[in-house]
Amino acid sequence: MTEHGKPIGRRSFMKCTGLLATASTAAMAGCLGGNDSSTPGTDGSGVQLPYWTWYPSQSEYANNRVKELVKQFENEQSLTIQGNYTSFGDIAGGKWRQNIAGGTRPAIYNSNNFLSGQFIKPGWIEPADSYMDSIDDSVLDGMEWSLKLARNVYNGYDADVVEMPTALCLSRPFVARMDHFKAAGLSPEDDFPPKNYNHLVQVATQLQEDGPADYGYQIFGDQGDITDETLAMWTTAEGGADGLFLAPDWSDVNFDNAVWKEWFRKYVDIFQKHELSHPNSPSMSDEQSVQLLIDGKVSMMQFNSLSHGMFLSRAPDMIKDGTIQYGPMWKGAANNRGAYFIYAAGIMGAPKGVGQDEWAKKQAAGKQFINFMLTDEFQKELHTFTGGAPVNKNVWPEIKGASHRLGETMITTAEDTIAEVGWSSHPQHLTAMMGDTPPILQNAIRGKTSPEKALDEAAKRARQQIDFSM
C-alpha cells in the first residue's frame, strides 16, 4: 500500500495506449473555479505553501522571472510561497528524495517527468487524476495533446496522469548564427535548419570552411548532456520507440539496438571523422556551447531550449534582430522530430506528523497554483523566458513572429512529434540515461573504443542496475 492507501503497481501497457483522441484545438481559459469556501483553503488566505522547482536554474534571467510570477500569484491569493529554487543536480543526485523521505517536502513542485518516478513509486504524489475534474473543461481540452503524452510516460503506474503538464521540452531545436550562414554563402531560408544528417554535415562543413567560426556544428559530451541532448533526439526521430532509453513496456533498455548503434556512430563521426566540433567536445556541455555561439566560435548546434534565457541575458541584440535563430529538428524515418518530456507540476501527500486538514489547505493552494501556470499569461511568459513549449495551445498563435523563431520552431515540433516517444517516468530512468552510461560513451567520442562497443557495455551495466519487474 502507498501513503494514500492505493497500491502502485504495473498496469498493462496496452491499457495506456490509444486512450485519447488527437489533441483538441479548443482554447484554454481562466483559473480553477473561484474561491469555493466549502473546499479547505481554496481562498488561499494565510496559507504557507512550500514550493520546490529546479528548471529556472538554467539561467539567472529565467530564475528572476519565475520569482516575479510567484510573487504575482502570492499577491492574488493572499498566501506565502516558501520557494526552494534548486538545481538539476539536487533532484538528480538524490537530495530531494532524501529530504522528502525524511519529512521535509513541498506541497507542490515542478520537475521533469523522467525524474519523478523516484517520488511516484513510494506513493508520495497525489495523482493528477484525482483533481483533474476540478480544472475547467476548456483548459483540459486545450491540454489534450499533452495529456496523451502523459498517459504514455506514466504507463507503469495505476494513475493515468500522475503529474500535471505545465510545459514540454521538445526535441532539441537547431540554433545558429544567420550572419555566419550568409558569410559562408549559405541561405538562411534554404539551408537552415538542416533537412537530414547528410545535409547537416554538408552545411556544417561549409560553415567551417567558408564562414568566420572555427567550428561548424557543436556536439556535447558532458556527463549530463551526452545522453539527454542531441543524440537521443536523433535516435527517436529515426527509430521512434526503439530510440528511447527504455522499451515502452519498461522491460529492457534500448541503447544497444541497431538504431542506437547507427546514430551514435554518426554522432561520433561529427567529431572524429568530420572534425566539425570543438576539441573539448567529449566534455562539452550545452551551457558552455551557448557562449561559443555568442562569441562566434561555433556557427550551429542543437541544444536544450531551456537555455534560451542565457541568450536573452547575454546576447539580447542578436536574439532581437534574428542574428541568432532557431529551427526544428528534421523529421526522421519514424515520422517525428525526436522525443520530448514533460515539465510537470506535482502535488505531494502530507509528511508524517503533519495534520491532514492543515496539509489539505496547502494542497488546495498548490492546485490553484497549477491552474495559474496554465493561464494564457503564465504560458506565454514561460515560453518567453525558459524556452519551454506551452501546453496551453490557446497561446500558440501569440508566440509566433519573433525574429529568433523559437515559437514557430516549437509549434512545428509539437505538431510533428508523436506522443509514443516521450521519455518515461520509470523510477530508474535516470540510471538508464546517466548512471554509468555517459563516461562509457565519452570514451567513444575520444576514440578510445568504438561506438558500438561502448553502447554494448553501457547497456550491460544498465541491465545490472535497473529493476524491470515493477
PDB file of N, CA, C and O in Angstrom, residues 140-188:
ATOM      1  N   LEU A 140      -8.691  21.665 -20.064  1.00  0.00           N
ATOM      2  CA  LEU A 140      -8.360  20.279 -20.374  1.00  0.00           C
ATOM      3  C   LEU A 140      -8.433  20.016 -21.870  1.00  0.00           C
ATOM      4  O   LEU A 140      -7.620  19.267 -22.419  1.00  0.00           O
ATOM      5  N   ASP A 141      -9.403  20.627 -22.545  1.00  0.00           N
ATOM      6  CA  ASP A 141      -9.484  20.470 -23.995  1.00  0.00           C
ATOM      7  C   ASP A 141      -8.218  21.000 -24.662  1.00  0.00           C
ATOM      8  O   ASP A 141      -7.665  20.376 -25.572  1.00  0.00           O
ATOM      9  N   GLY A 142      -7.755  22.143 -24.209  1.00  0.00           N
ATOM     10  CA  GLY A 142      -6.550  22.721 -24.781  1.00  0.00           C
ATOM     11  C   GLY A 142      -5.295  21.939 -24.475  1.00  0.00           C
ATOM     12  O   GLY A 142      -4.303  22.026 -25.198  1.00  0.00           O
ATOM     13  N   MET A 143      -5.334  21.151 -23.397  1.00  0.00           N
ATOM     14  CA  MET A 143      -4.175  20.365 -22.999  1.00  0.00           C
ATOM     15  C   MET A 143      -4.192  18.946 -23.550  1.00  0.00           C
ATOM     16  O   MET A 143      -3.269  18.184 -23.279  1.00  0.00           O
ATOM     17  N   GLU A 144      -5.224  18.583 -24.269  1.00  0.00           N
ATOM     18  CA  GLU A 144      -5.410  17.182 -24.649  1.00  0.00           C
ATOM     19  C   GLU A 144      -4.177  16.575 -25.308  1.00  0.00           C
ATOM     20  O   GLU A 144      -3.812  15.433 -25.046  1.00  0.00           O
ATOM     21  N   TRP A 145      -3.513  17.341 -26.151  1.00  0.00           N
ATOM     22  CA  TRP A 145      -2.339  16.824 -26.853  1.00  0.00           C
ATOM     23  C   TRP A 145      -1.233  16.439 -25.868  1.00  0.00           C
ATOM     24  O   TRP A 145      -0.533  15.440 -26.059  1.00  0.00           O
ATOM     25  N   SER A 146      -1.079  17.210 -24.777  1.00  0.00           N
ATOM     26  CA  SER A 146      -0.030  16.896 -23.805  1.00  0.00           C
ATOM     27  C   SER A 146      -0.472  15.801 -22.844  1.00  0.00           C
ATOM     28  O   SER A 146       0.365  15.040 -22.346  1.00  0.00           O
ATOM     29  N   LEU A 147      -1.767  15.697 -22.584  1.00  0.00           N
ATOM     30  CA  LEU A 147      -2.251  14.634 -21.709  1.00  0.00           C
ATOM     31  C   LEU A 147      -2.113  13.267 -22.371  1.00  0.00           C
ATOM     32  O   LEU A 147      -1.913  12.255 -21.689  1.00  0.00           O
ATOM     33  N   LYS A 148      -2.203  13.241 -23.688  1.00  0.00           N
ATOM     34  CA  LYS A 148      -1.972  11.974 -24.391  1.00  0.00           C
ATOM     35  C   LYS A 148      -0.534  11.501 -24.157  1.00  0.00           C
ATOM     36  O   LYS A 148      -0.290  10.321 -23.894  1.00  0.00           O
ATOM     37  N   LEU A 149       0.405  12.423 -24.236  1.00  0.00           N
ATOM     38  CA  LEU A 149       1.794  12.081 -23.927  1.00  0.00           C
ATOM     39  C   LEU A 149       1.920  11.614 -22.483  1.00  0.00           C
ATOM     40  O   LEU A 149       2.587  10.614 -22.192  1.00  0.00           O
ATOM     41  N   ALA A 150       1.269  12.326 -21.564  1.00  0.00           N
ATOM     42  CA  ALA A 150       1.371  11.975 -20.148  1.00  0.00           C
ATOM     43  C   ALA A 150       0.912  10.549 -19.894  1.00  0.00           C
ATOM     44  O   ALA A 150       1.508   9.822 -19.091  1.00  0.00           O
ATOM     45  N   ARG A 151      -0.135  10.125 -20.562  1.00  0.00           N
ATOM     46  CA  ARG A 151      -0.640   8.772 -20.343  1.00  0.00           C
ATOM     47  C   ARG A 151       0.356   7.713 -20.819  1.00  0.00           C
ATOM     48  O   ARG A 151       0.319   6.577 -20.359  1.00  0.00           O
ATOM     49  N   ASN A 152       1.247   8.090 -21.701  1.00  0.00           N
ATOM     50  CA  ASN A 152       2.285   7.153 -22.120  1.00  0.00           C
ATOM     51  C   ASN A 152       3.481   7.153 -21.171  1.00  0.00           C
ATOM     52  O   ASN A 152       3.988   6.095 -20.820  1.00  0.00           O
ATOM     53  N   VAL A 153       3.928   8.319 -20.742  1.00  0.00           N
ATOM     54  CA  VAL A 153       5.149   8.356 -19.934  1.00  0.00           C
ATOM     55  C   VAL A 153       4.933   7.810 -18.532  1.00  0.00           C
ATOM     56  O   VAL A 153       5.884   7.385 -17.879  1.00  0.00           O
ATOM     57  N   TYR A 154       3.676   7.817 -18.049  1.00  0.00           N
ATOM     58  CA  TYR A 154       3.376   7.268 -16.724  1.00  0.00           C
ATOM     59  C   TYR A 154       2.765   5.869 -16.820  1.00  0.00           C
ATOM     60  O   TYR A 154       2.082   5.423 -15.897  1.00  0.00           O
ATOM     61  N   ASN A 155       3.031   5.155 -17.909  1.00  0.00           N
ATOM     62  CA  ASN A 155       2.266   3.922 -18.163  1.00  0.00           C
ATOM     63  C   ASN A 155       2.523   2.795 -17.181  1.00  0.00           C
ATOM     64  O   ASN A 155       1.783   1.822 -17.164  1.00  0.00           O
ATOM     65  N   GLY A 156       3.526   2.904 -16.330  1.00  0.00           N
ATOM     66  CA  GLY A 156       3.790   1.850 -15.360  1.00  0.00           C
ATOM     67  C   GLY A 156       3.065   2.007 -14.039  1.00  0.00           C
ATOM     68  O   GLY A 156       3.247   1.180 -13.139  1.00  0.00           O
ATOM     69  N   TYR A 157       2.226   3.033 -13.912  1.00  0.00           N
ATOM     70  CA  TYR A 157       1.569   3.312 -12.641  1.00  0.00           C
ATOM     71  C   TYR A 157       0.051   3.195 -12.785  1.00  0.00           C
ATOM     72  O   TYR A 157      -0.487   3.235 -13.889  1.00  0.00           O
ATOM     73  N   ASP A 158      -0.621   3.057 -11.671  1.00  0.00           N
ATOM     74  CA  ASP A 158      -2.069   2.884 -11.705  1.00  0.00           C
ATOM     75  C   ASP A 158      -2.790   4.130 -12.198  1.00  0.00           C
ATOM     76  O   ASP A 158      -3.808   4.033 -12.862  1.00  0.00           O
ATOM     77  N   ALA A 159      -2.313   5.313 -11.831  1.00  0.00           N
ATOM     78  CA  ALA A 159      -2.944   6.554 -12.284  1.00  0.00           C
ATOM     79  C   ALA A 159      -2.559   6.817 -13.739  1.00  0.00           C
ATOM     80  O   ALA A 159      -1.416   6.603 -14.146  1.00  0.00           O
ATOM     81  N   ASP A 160      -3.526   7.268 -14.528  1.00  0.00           N
ATOM     82  CA  ASP A 160      -3.228   7.592 -15.917  1.00  0.00           C
ATOM     83  C   ASP A 160      -2.303   8.799 -16.023  1.00  0.00           C
ATOM     84  O   ASP A 160      -1.323   8.790 -16.760  1.00  0.00           O
ATOM     85  N   VAL A 161      -2.633   9.863 -15.295  1.00  0.00           N
ATOM     86  CA  VAL A 161      -1.816  11.082 -15.286  1.00  0.00           C
ATOM     87  C   VAL A 161      -1.423  11.350 -13.842  1.00  0.00           C
ATOM     88  O   VAL A 161      -2.272  11.634 -13.007  1.00  0.00           O
ATOM     89  N   VAL A 162      -0.141  11.261 -13.552  1.00  0.00           N
ATOM     90  CA  VAL A 162       0.333  11.395 -12.175  1.00  0.00           C
ATOM     91  C   VAL A 162       0.659  12.846 -11.851  1.00  0.00           C
ATOM     92  O   VAL A 162       0.353  13.338 -10.771  1.00  0.00           O
ATOM     93  N   GLU A 163       1.290  13.539 -12.794  1.00  0.00           N
ATOM     94  CA  GLU A 163       1.642  14.938 -12.610  1.00  0.00           C
ATOM     95  C   GLU A 163       0.952  15.761 -13.699  1.00  0.00           C
ATOM     96  O   GLU A 163       0.619  15.246 -14.757  1.00  0.00           O
ATOM     97  N   MET A 164       0.761  17.049 -13.444  1.00  0.00           N
ATOM     98  CA  MET A 164       0.089  17.903 -14.412  1.00  0.00           C
ATOM     99  C   MET A 164       1.108  18.571 -15.328  1.00  0.00           C
ATOM    100  O   MET A 164       1.985  19.304 -14.864  1.00  0.00           O
ATOM    101  N   PRO A 165       1.031  18.339 -16.637  1.00  0.00           N
ATOM    102  CA  PRO A 165       1.947  19.041 -17.544  1.00  0.00           C
ATOM    103  C   PRO A 165       1.745  20.551 -17.480  1.00  0.00           C
ATOM    104  O   PRO A 165       0.610  21.031 -17.472  1.00  0.00           O
ATOM    105  N   THR A 166       2.833  21.283 -17.375  1.00  0.00           N
ATOM    106  CA  THR A 166       2.770  22.743 -17.437  1.00  0.00           C
ATOM    107  C   THR A 166       3.560  23.291 -18.619  1.00  0.00           C
ATOM    108  O   THR A 166       3.339  24.426 -19.043  1.00  0.00           O
ATOM    109  N   ALA A 167       4.481  22.503 -19.155  1.00  0.00           N
ATOM    110  CA  ALA A 167       5.235  22.856 -20.362  1.00  0.00           C
ATOM    111  C   ALA A 167       5.867  21.574 -20.878  1.00  0.00           C
ATOM    112  O   ALA A 167       5.926  20.566 -20.168  1.00  0.00           O
ATOM    113  N   LEU A 168       6.331  21.601 -22.103  1.00  0.00           N
ATOM    114  CA  LEU A 168       7.026  20.453 -22.670  1.00  0.00           C
ATOM    115  C   LEU A 168       8.404  20.871 -23.152  1.00  0.00           C
ATOM    116  O   LEU A 168       8.578  21.970 -23.685  1.00  0.00           O
ATOM    117  N   CYS A 169       9.367  19.998 -22.940  1.00  0.00           N
ATOM    118  CA  CYS A 169      10.673  20.160 -23.558  1.00  0.00           C
ATOM    119  C   CYS A 169      10.660  19.320 -24.825  1.00  0.00           C
ATOM    120  O   CYS A 169      10.630  18.088 -24.755  1.00  0.00           O
ATOM    121  N   LEU A 170      10.642  19.993 -25.963  1.00  0.00           N
ATOM    122  CA  LEU A 170      10.542  19.298 -27.239  1.00  0.00           C
ATOM    123  C   LEU A 170      11.927  18.924 -27.751  1.00  0.00           C
ATOM    124  O   LEU A 170      12.945  19.345 -27.219  1.00  0.00           O
ATOM    125  N   SER A 171      11.910  18.144 -28.819  1.00  0.00           N
ATOM    126  CA  SER A 171      13.147  17.733 -29.463  1.00  0.00           C
ATOM    127  C   SER A 171      14.089  18.923 -29.611  1.00  0.00           C
ATOM    128  O   SER A 171      13.670  20.022 -29.954  1.00  0.00           O
ATOM    129  N   ARG A 172      15.353  18.690 -29.341  1.00  0.00           N
ATOM    130  CA  ARG A 172      16.321  19.782 -29.299  1.00  0.00           C
ATOM    131  C   ARG A 172      16.360  20.525 -30.630  1.00  0.00           C
ATOM    132  O   ARG A 172      16.741  19.978 -31.657  1.00  0.00           O
ATOM    133  N   PRO A 173      15.995  21.801 -30.627  1.00  0.00           N
ATOM    134  CA  PRO A 173      15.998  22.553 -31.879  1.00  0.00           C
ATOM    135  C   PRO A 173      17.414  22.911 -32.312  1.00  0.00           C
ATOM    136  O   PRO A 173      18.348  22.934 -31.505  1.00  0.00           O
ATOM    137  N   PHE A 174      17.553  23.197 -33.595  1.00  0.00           N
ATOM    138  CA  PHE A 174      18.780  23.803 -34.077  1.00  0.00           C
ATOM    139  C   PHE A 174      18.781  25.270 -33.660  1.00  0.00           C
ATOM    140  O   PHE A 174      17.737  25.929 -33.604  1.00  0.00           O
ATOM    141  N   VAL A 175      19.947  25.785 -33.391  1.00  0.00           N
ATOM    142  CA  VAL A 175      20.118  27.217 -33.183  1.00  0.00           C
ATOM    143  C   VAL A 175      21.425  27.602 -33.873  1.00  0.00           C
ATOM    144  O   VAL A 175      22.409  26.851 -33.810  1.00  0.00           O
ATOM    145  N   ALA A 176      21.412  28.715 -34.588  1.00  0.00           N
ATOM    146  CA  ALA A 176      22.573  29.038 -35.420  1.00  0.00           C
ATOM    147  C   ALA A 176      22.703  30.541 -35.613  1.00  0.00           C
ATOM    148  O   ALA A 176      21.762  31.312 -35.378  1.00  0.00           O
ATOM    149  N   ARG A 177      23.883  30.931 -36.060  1.00  0.00           N
ATOM    150  CA  ARG A 177      24.191  32.316 -36.400  1.00  0.00           C
ATOM    151  C   ARG A 177      23.878  32.552 -37.873  1.00  0.00           C
ATOM    152  O   ARG A 177      24.560  32.021 -38.757  1.00  0.00           O
ATOM    153  N   MET A 178      22.869  33.359 -38.153  1.00  0.00           N
ATOM    154  CA  MET A 178      22.488  33.616 -39.536  1.00  0.00           C
ATOM    155  C   MET A 178      23.533  34.454 -40.262  1.00  0.00           C
ATOM    156  O   MET A 178      23.692  34.333 -41.485  1.00  0.00           O
ATOM    157  N   ASP A 179      24.268  35.294 -39.532  1.00  0.00           N
ATOM    158  CA  ASP A 179      25.341  36.046 -40.186  1.00  0.00           C
ATOM    159  C   ASP A 179      26.440  35.117 -40.667  1.00  0.00           C
ATOM    160  O   ASP A 179      27.070  35.374 -41.708  1.00  0.00           O
ATOM    161  N   HIS A 180      26.666  34.008 -39.967  1.00  0.00           N
ATOM    162  CA  HIS A 180      27.651  33.031 -40.407  1.00  0.00           C
ATOM    163  C   HIS A 180      27.176  32.316 -41.671  1.00  0.00           C
ATOM    164  O   HIS A 180      27.981  32.015 -42.565  1.00  0.00           O
ATOM    165  N   PHE A 181      25.883  32.023 -41.745  1.00  0.00           N
ATOM    166  CA  PHE A 181      25.341  31.384 -42.947  1.00  0.00           C
ATOM    167  C   PHE A 181      25.582  32.279 -44.161  1.00  0.00           C
ATOM    168  O   PHE A 181      26.031  31.811 -45.226  1.00  0.00           O
ATOM    169  N   LYS A 182      25.276  33.545 -44.017  1.00  0.00           N
ATOM    170  CA  LYS A 182      25.441  34.471 -45.148  1.00  0.00           C
ATOM    171  C   LYS A 182      26.915  34.612 -45.523  1.00  0.00           C
ATOM    172  O   LYS A 182      27.266  34.616 -46.711  1.00  0.00           O
ATOM    173  N   ALA A 183      27.787  34.696 -44.524  1.00  0.00           N
ATOM    174  CA  ALA A 183      29.220  34.849 -44.798  1.00  0.00           C
ATOM    175  C   ALA A 183      29.790  33.627 -45.507  1.00  0.00           C
ATOM    176  O   ALA A 183      30.727  33.733 -46.300  1.00  0.00           O
ATOM    177  N   ALA A 184      29.204  32.450 -45.229  1.00  0.00           N
ATOM    178  CA  ALA A 184      29.688  31.203 -45.830  1.00  0.00           C
ATOM    179  C   ALA A 184      29.009  30.908 -47.170  1.00  0.00           C
ATOM    180  O   ALA A 184      29.262  29.857 -47.773  1.00  0.00           O
ATOM    181  N   GLY A 185      28.163  31.820 -47.641  1.00  0.00           N
ATOM    182  CA  GLY A 185      27.487  31.614 -48.915  1.00  0.00           C
ATOM    183  C   GLY A 185      26.301  30.674 -48.827  1.00  0.00           C
ATOM    184  O   GLY A 185      25.874  30.102 -49.848  1.00  0.00           O
ATOM    185  N   LEU A 186      25.760  30.484 -47.635  1.00  0.00           N
ATOM    186  CA  LEU A 186      24.594  29.625 -47.425  1.00  0.00           C
ATOM    187  C   LEU A 186      23.342  30.477 -47.268  1.00  0.00           C
ATOM    188  O   LEU A 186      23.411  31.648 -46.870  1.00  0.00           O
ATOM    189  N   SER A 187      22.211  29.894 -47.573  1.00  0.00           N
ATOM    190  CA  SER A 187      20.945  30.597 -47.478  1.00  0.00           C
ATOM    191  C   SER A 187      20.273  30.306 -46.139  1.00  0.00           C
ATOM    192  O   SER A 187      19.970  29.145 -45.843  1.00  0.00           O
ATOM    193  N   PRO A 188      20.001  31.330 -45.327  1.00  0.00           N
ATOM    194  CA  PRO A 188      19.268  31.095 -44.070  1.00  0.00           C
ATOM    195  C   PRO A 188      17.887  30.489 -44.305  1.00  0.00           C
ATOM    196  O   PRO A 188      17.362  29.799 -43.430  1.00  0.00           O
TER     197      PRO A 188
END
